[in-house]
Amino acid sequence: MNNQANNINDPKKAVAESLPGGGMLLSSSNPVEEDTALLKETFKEKYKWGFVTDIEADSAPPGLDESTIAFISAKKDEPEWLLEWRLRAYRHWLTMEEPEWAHLTYNKPNFDEIIFYSAPKSLADGPKSLDEVDPALLETYKKLGIPLAEHAALAGVAVDAVFDSVSVGTTFKDKLEEVGIIFCPISEAVHSHPELVKKYLGTIVPYSDNYYATLNSAVFTDGSFVYIPKGVKCPMDLSTYFRINAKSTGQFERTLIIAEEGASVSYLEGCTAPMRDENQLHAAVVELIALDDADIKYSTVQNWYPGDENGVGGIYNFVTKRGKCQGDRSRITWTQVETGSAVTWKYPSCILLGDDSVGEFYSVALTNNYQQADTGTKMIHIGKNTKSTIISKGISAGHGQNIYRGLVRIQKGAENARNYTQCDSMLMGDRCGAHTFPYIEVKNKTAKAEHEASTSKIGEDQLFYCNQRGISTEDAINMIVNGFCKEVFRELPMEFAVEARRLLEVSLESSVG
Amino acid sequence: MTTPLLEITNLHASIEGKQILNGVNLTIMPGEVHSIMGPNGSGKSTLASVIAGHEAYEVTEGSILFNGIDLLELEADQRACAGVFLAFQYPVEIPGVSTKFFLKAAVNAIRKYRGQEELDAMDFLDMVEEKAKSVSLNIDLLDRNVNEGFSGGEKKRAEVFQMAMLDPLLGVLDETDSGLDIDALKIVADGVNQLRTQDRGFVIITHYQRLLDFIVPDFVHVLKDGVIVKSGDKSLALELEEKGYAGIEACKSECSCA
Ligand SMILES: Nc1ncnc2c1ncn2[C@@H]1O[C@H](COP(=O)(O)OP(=O)(O)O)[C@@H](O)[C@H]1O
Ligand SMILES: [Mg+2]
């Protein structure tokens, strides 16, 4: 598995019972040669979400020290324990080094220039009811296709909208409260449900976890809080829409979802940002907890600004997402469609502690132009009969680099644990790359881990076949790419699947010659 | 005078700098069936690909007129829309895309080009059922991904089925008979014969004269080293079978094909 696969036209399937920690490197060579017909034209930027909302903001001065953290904490009127937790994280962060292990090249963020808190002035006094939200903000979300007025809202989806560092408003809150569901900005939950926040915050992703998670713990500004009580099936999808607007601002949101025994919820996350020449940092933390028989489905369509065709600007998306299947028979499903960001670094993971618990990861990552994505998952099997499934689809076009990095660890006590991993890469043109680094550690003899990988080049022959049937090259590419991603798309809620398809289409639009 | 359906003149083509076709001349009138035979590597599939507009091939000299229009000016998808159909020697698999979905996109792209209304789901399915019958194709196959997990025979039959669905003016069949047992061969031949009309023309590329027992051609041509070295009627196929390609004498100067 360590060898370089040369024949990328011929999808190679490799099945292994278990693999030592080693990587498989598949990369297209031949940069000198004429690009294929697909890529004859340079990419034109088609990012339609790149506008800026002109709104007066209330911001912290750039840079980070203990007073910045005190500033944020004071803005949110936080209890003492939380400020202390933040400061502990900050002091720990000062001892840490920016990680280097990812297969990524980028200019490290200059933390002295980043603004760690920015909120529209009109929201300075904390979230108001939706009726009072600044019309400019409502207009922004409308433009993004997320109407916040409840009468116009997406049917069957409750939305929390986060704009830079604060939540703009949450729809259908009352309706959810009727069944005991809490869905609100985390800054609000700190006040309204301090016992829950205190009990769970940082238990899945400790403040000392990794460089960017630690930074997030120190400076997180807002995000969503979800609590589904025992036995409650959430009657609608919950959704958070993140928007970075202000210049030089970092977004550090923190999401915490708790599903009590027998509860279930489907949560959706979407994100966009204006087009800017400088890189902006987004470092989020998401923690999920599923108790006995609980079921959490977490879907992301990530469309942060990817930078222009020369690789200038774009979001650095350094995110820690982790879920714990704490209870028996619990299930956590991560589904992600990643089309945006200049650099993505993200491994939504599952700790399978409860017996018979299930972790799933379905991912489509597309990199075009000079985008880089290092993404994958970790499945940690601890309980008996735990099962995990990993389906990863990487698509690289232009000079895009797509890396799958995954860890499957089956611990000693995980009798009969099962993992199935399928990792497919698709290359468009000769200048992009795809790399896979699967790490598998099996410490229990009754356990099984299965890994399949393939790399294909979107073939001239496939395109010609479609063309020969009257289908245009652009439609053919969409069809082939959609077919490639089918197993992931079918895991997404309906509207999200439609959105994801549209996004892929837009992201690939100009890659056709 | 009737316009030829296809008029290939002095066609030279190369791939990756390698010259494959060295001056092919071929004229097909509406309603005619022409068979092209020739040893492996003589350029038969190349000719088919060049007619259909595969971008990897470069036409270095010569012309192709289709119903009087310059075919070389059109992209592959436009040629398909204009009525050129190629049944592939090696049909391509498209993972994750169902055959039905693929065909509906194809049918509607072509209908749109021709100024016809797009078919709705019901009309499309009616058409599928009717055409599938003509080549005894199991309809369940169409829920599978394009050519994925199809047997060799199923792939070939699916190609002829697609041809029936897309209603071309010119059908180019590249070794559609190879790998078929005699029953399957008859079914495929029957499917093609049902499509023979006075407007439609065919180029049947084959190694074996046995297909020509079922699809009787008006002309047979022998392609060797990228040129047509001999043309004749059906009896030429029989002669080839008997003597092999080596035994075929090149055309004399009075033959029009040289
Ligand atoms: N992609 C290619 N690159 C280089 N040579 C090719 C390529 N495709 C076909 N050829 C060569 O072109 C010649 C004709 O091939 P082909 O048209 O497939 O012949 P036939 O169909 O008559 O067997 C052969 O010598 C073959 O090796
Ligand atoms: Mg051939």
mmCIF file of C-alpha atoms in Angstrom, chain B residues 146-242:
data_model
loop_
_atom_site.group_PDB
_atom_site.id
_atom_site.type_symbol
_atom_site.label_atom_id
_atom_site.label_comp_id
_atom_site.label_asym_id
_atom_site.label_seq_id
_atom_site.Cartn_x
_atom_site.Cartn_y
_atom_site.Cartn_z
ATOM 1 C CA VAL B 146 -24.036 3.088 -17.168
ATOM 2 C CA ASN B 147 -22.389 -0.121 -18.397
ATOM 3 C CA GLU B 148 -21.361 -1.045 -14.862
ATOM 4 C CA GLY B 149 -21.545 -4.762 -14.229
ATOM 5 C CA PHE B 150 -22.956 -5.402 -17.695
ATOM 6 C CA SER B 151 -21.814 -8.601 -19.399
ATOM 7 C CA GLY B 152 -20.064 -8.216 -22.732
ATOM 8 C CA GLY B 153 -23.243 -9.128 -24.588
ATOM 9 C CA GLU B 154 -25.375 -6.799 -22.483
ATOM 10 C CA LYS B 155 -23.045 -3.913 -23.227
ATOM 11 C CA LYS B 156 -23.360 -4.480 -26.979
ATOM 12 C CA ARG B 157 -27.097 -4.865 -26.814
ATOM 13 C CA ALA B 158 -27.353 -1.724 -24.699
ATOM 14 C CA GLU B 159 -25.420 0.171 -27.383
ATOM 15 C CA VAL B 160 -27.921 -0.851 -30.067
ATOM 16 C CA PHE B 161 -30.754 0.006 -27.693
ATOM 17 C CA GLN B 162 -29.269 3.465 -27.196
ATOM 18 C CA MET B 163 -29.028 3.862 -30.947
ATOM 19 C CA ALA B 164 -32.742 3.080 -31.257
ATOM 20 C CA MET B 165 -33.498 5.621 -28.519
ATOM 21 C CA LEU B 166 -31.459 8.405 -30.097
ATOM 22 C CA ASP B 167 -32.808 7.980 -33.620
ATOM 23 C CA PRO B 168 -29.659 8.900 -35.585
ATOM 24 C CA LEU B 169 -29.221 9.403 -39.325
ATOM 25 C CA LEU B 170 -25.940 7.554 -39.365
ATOM 26 C CA GLY B 171 -25.142 4.576 -37.178
ATOM 27 C CA VAL B 172 -21.501 3.525 -36.858
ATOM 28 C CA LEU B 173 -21.178 0.116 -35.197
ATOM 29 C CA ASP B 174 -17.677 -0.769 -34.061
ATOM 30 C CA GLU B 175 -17.370 -4.529 -33.641
ATOM 31 C CA THR B 176 -20.782 -4.741 -32.090
ATOM 32 C CA ASP B 177 -20.744 -8.440 -32.940
ATOM 33 C CA SER B 178 -17.518 -9.434 -31.249
ATOM 34 C CA GLY B 179 -17.948 -11.589 -28.194
ATOM 35 C CA LEU B 180 -21.575 -12.423 -29.001
ATOM 36 C CA ASP B 181 -22.904 -15.959 -29.302
ATOM 37 C CA ILE B 182 -25.066 -16.748 -32.294
ATOM 38 C CA ASP B 183 -28.371 -16.043 -30.547
ATOM 39 C CA ALA B 184 -27.210 -12.706 -29.237
ATOM 40 C CA LEU B 185 -25.784 -11.928 -32.654
ATOM 41 C CA LYS B 186 -29.174 -12.525 -34.264
ATOM 42 C CA ILE B 187 -30.892 -10.301 -31.723
ATOM 43 C CA VAL B 188 -28.433 -7.473 -32.308
ATOM 44 C CA ALA B 189 -28.654 -7.849 -36.082
ATOM 45 C CA ASP B 190 -32.418 -7.871 -35.900
ATOM 46 C CA GLY B 191 -32.339 -4.687 -33.845
ATOM 47 C CA VAL B 192 -30.191 -2.997 -36.473
ATOM 48 C CA ASN B 193 -32.338 -4.269 -39.348
ATOM 49 C CA GLN B 194 -35.418 -2.754 -37.718
ATOM 50 C CA LEU B 195 -33.678 0.598 -37.873
ATOM 51 C CA ARG B 196 -32.855 0.344 -41.571
ATOM 52 C CA THR B 197 -34.838 2.953 -43.437
ATOM 53 C CA GLN B 198 -34.340 4.736 -46.718
ATOM 54 C CA ASP B 199 -32.953 7.783 -44.935
ATOM 55 C CA ARG B 200 -30.623 6.145 -42.481
ATOM 56 C CA GLY B 201 -27.160 4.856 -43.263
ATOM 57 C CA PHE B 202 -24.845 2.473 -41.438
ATOM 58 C CA VAL B 203 -21.166 1.767 -41.152
ATOM 59 C CA ILE B 204 -20.708 -1.733 -39.782
ATOM 60 C CA ILE B 205 -17.187 -2.447 -38.595
ATOM 61 C CA THR B 206 -16.580 -6.139 -38.135
ATOM 62 C CA HIS B 207 -13.994 -8.871 -38.256
ATOM 63 C CA TYR B 208 -16.349 -11.626 -39.226
ATOM 64 C CA GLN B 209 -18.457 -12.113 -42.222
ATOM 65 C CA ARG B 210 -21.026 -14.041 -40.137
ATOM 66 C CA LEU B 211 -22.637 -10.773 -38.969
ATOM 67 C CA LEU B 212 -23.104 -9.869 -42.600
ATOM 68 C CA ASP B 213 -25.284 -12.952 -43.063
ATOM 69 C CA PHE B 214 -27.765 -11.191 -40.827
ATOM 70 C CA ILE B 215 -27.150 -7.562 -41.666
ATOM 71 C CA VAL B 216 -26.679 -7.696 -45.399
ATOM 72 C CA PRO B 217 -24.465 -4.809 -46.511
ATOM 73 C CA ASP B 218 -24.680 -2.939 -49.805
ATOM 74 C CA PHE B 219 -20.902 -2.509 -49.899
ATOM 75 C CA VAL B 220 -17.899 -4.058 -48.213
ATOM 76 C CA HIS B 221 -14.564 -2.222 -47.830
ATOM 77 C CA VAL B 222 -11.230 -3.510 -46.667
ATOM 78 C CA LEU B 223 -9.164 -1.133 -44.544
ATOM 79 C CA LYS B 224 -5.461 -1.819 -44.281
ATOM 80 C CA ASP B 225 -2.777 0.461 -42.857
ATOM 81 C CA GLY B 226 -5.206 3.331 -42.768
ATOM 82 C CA VAL B 227 -6.451 3.202 -46.352
ATOM 83 C CA ILE B 228 -9.276 1.399 -48.055
ATOM 84 C CA VAL B 229 -7.482 -1.087 -50.271
ATOM 85 C CA LYS B 230 -10.453 -2.815 -51.772
ATOM 86 C CA SER B 231 -14.212 -2.323 -52.107
ATOM 87 C CA GLY B 232 -16.886 -4.654 -53.345
ATOM 88 C CA ASP B 233 -20.268 -6.119 -52.587
ATOM 89 C CA LYS B 234 -21.156 -8.758 -50.013
ATOM 90 C CA SER B 235 -19.164 -11.401 -51.841
ATOM 91 C CA LEU B 236 -15.953 -9.605 -50.875
ATOM 92 C CA ALA B 237 -16.645 -10.532 -47.259
ATOM 93 C CA LEU B 238 -16.901 -14.176 -48.216
ATOM 94 C CA GLU B 239 -13.714 -13.969 -50.209
ATOM 95 C CA LEU B 240 -11.967 -12.431 -47.200
ATOM 96 C CA GLU B 241 -13.164 -15.199 -44.969
ATOM 97 C CA GLU B 242 -11.749 -17.742 -47.359
#
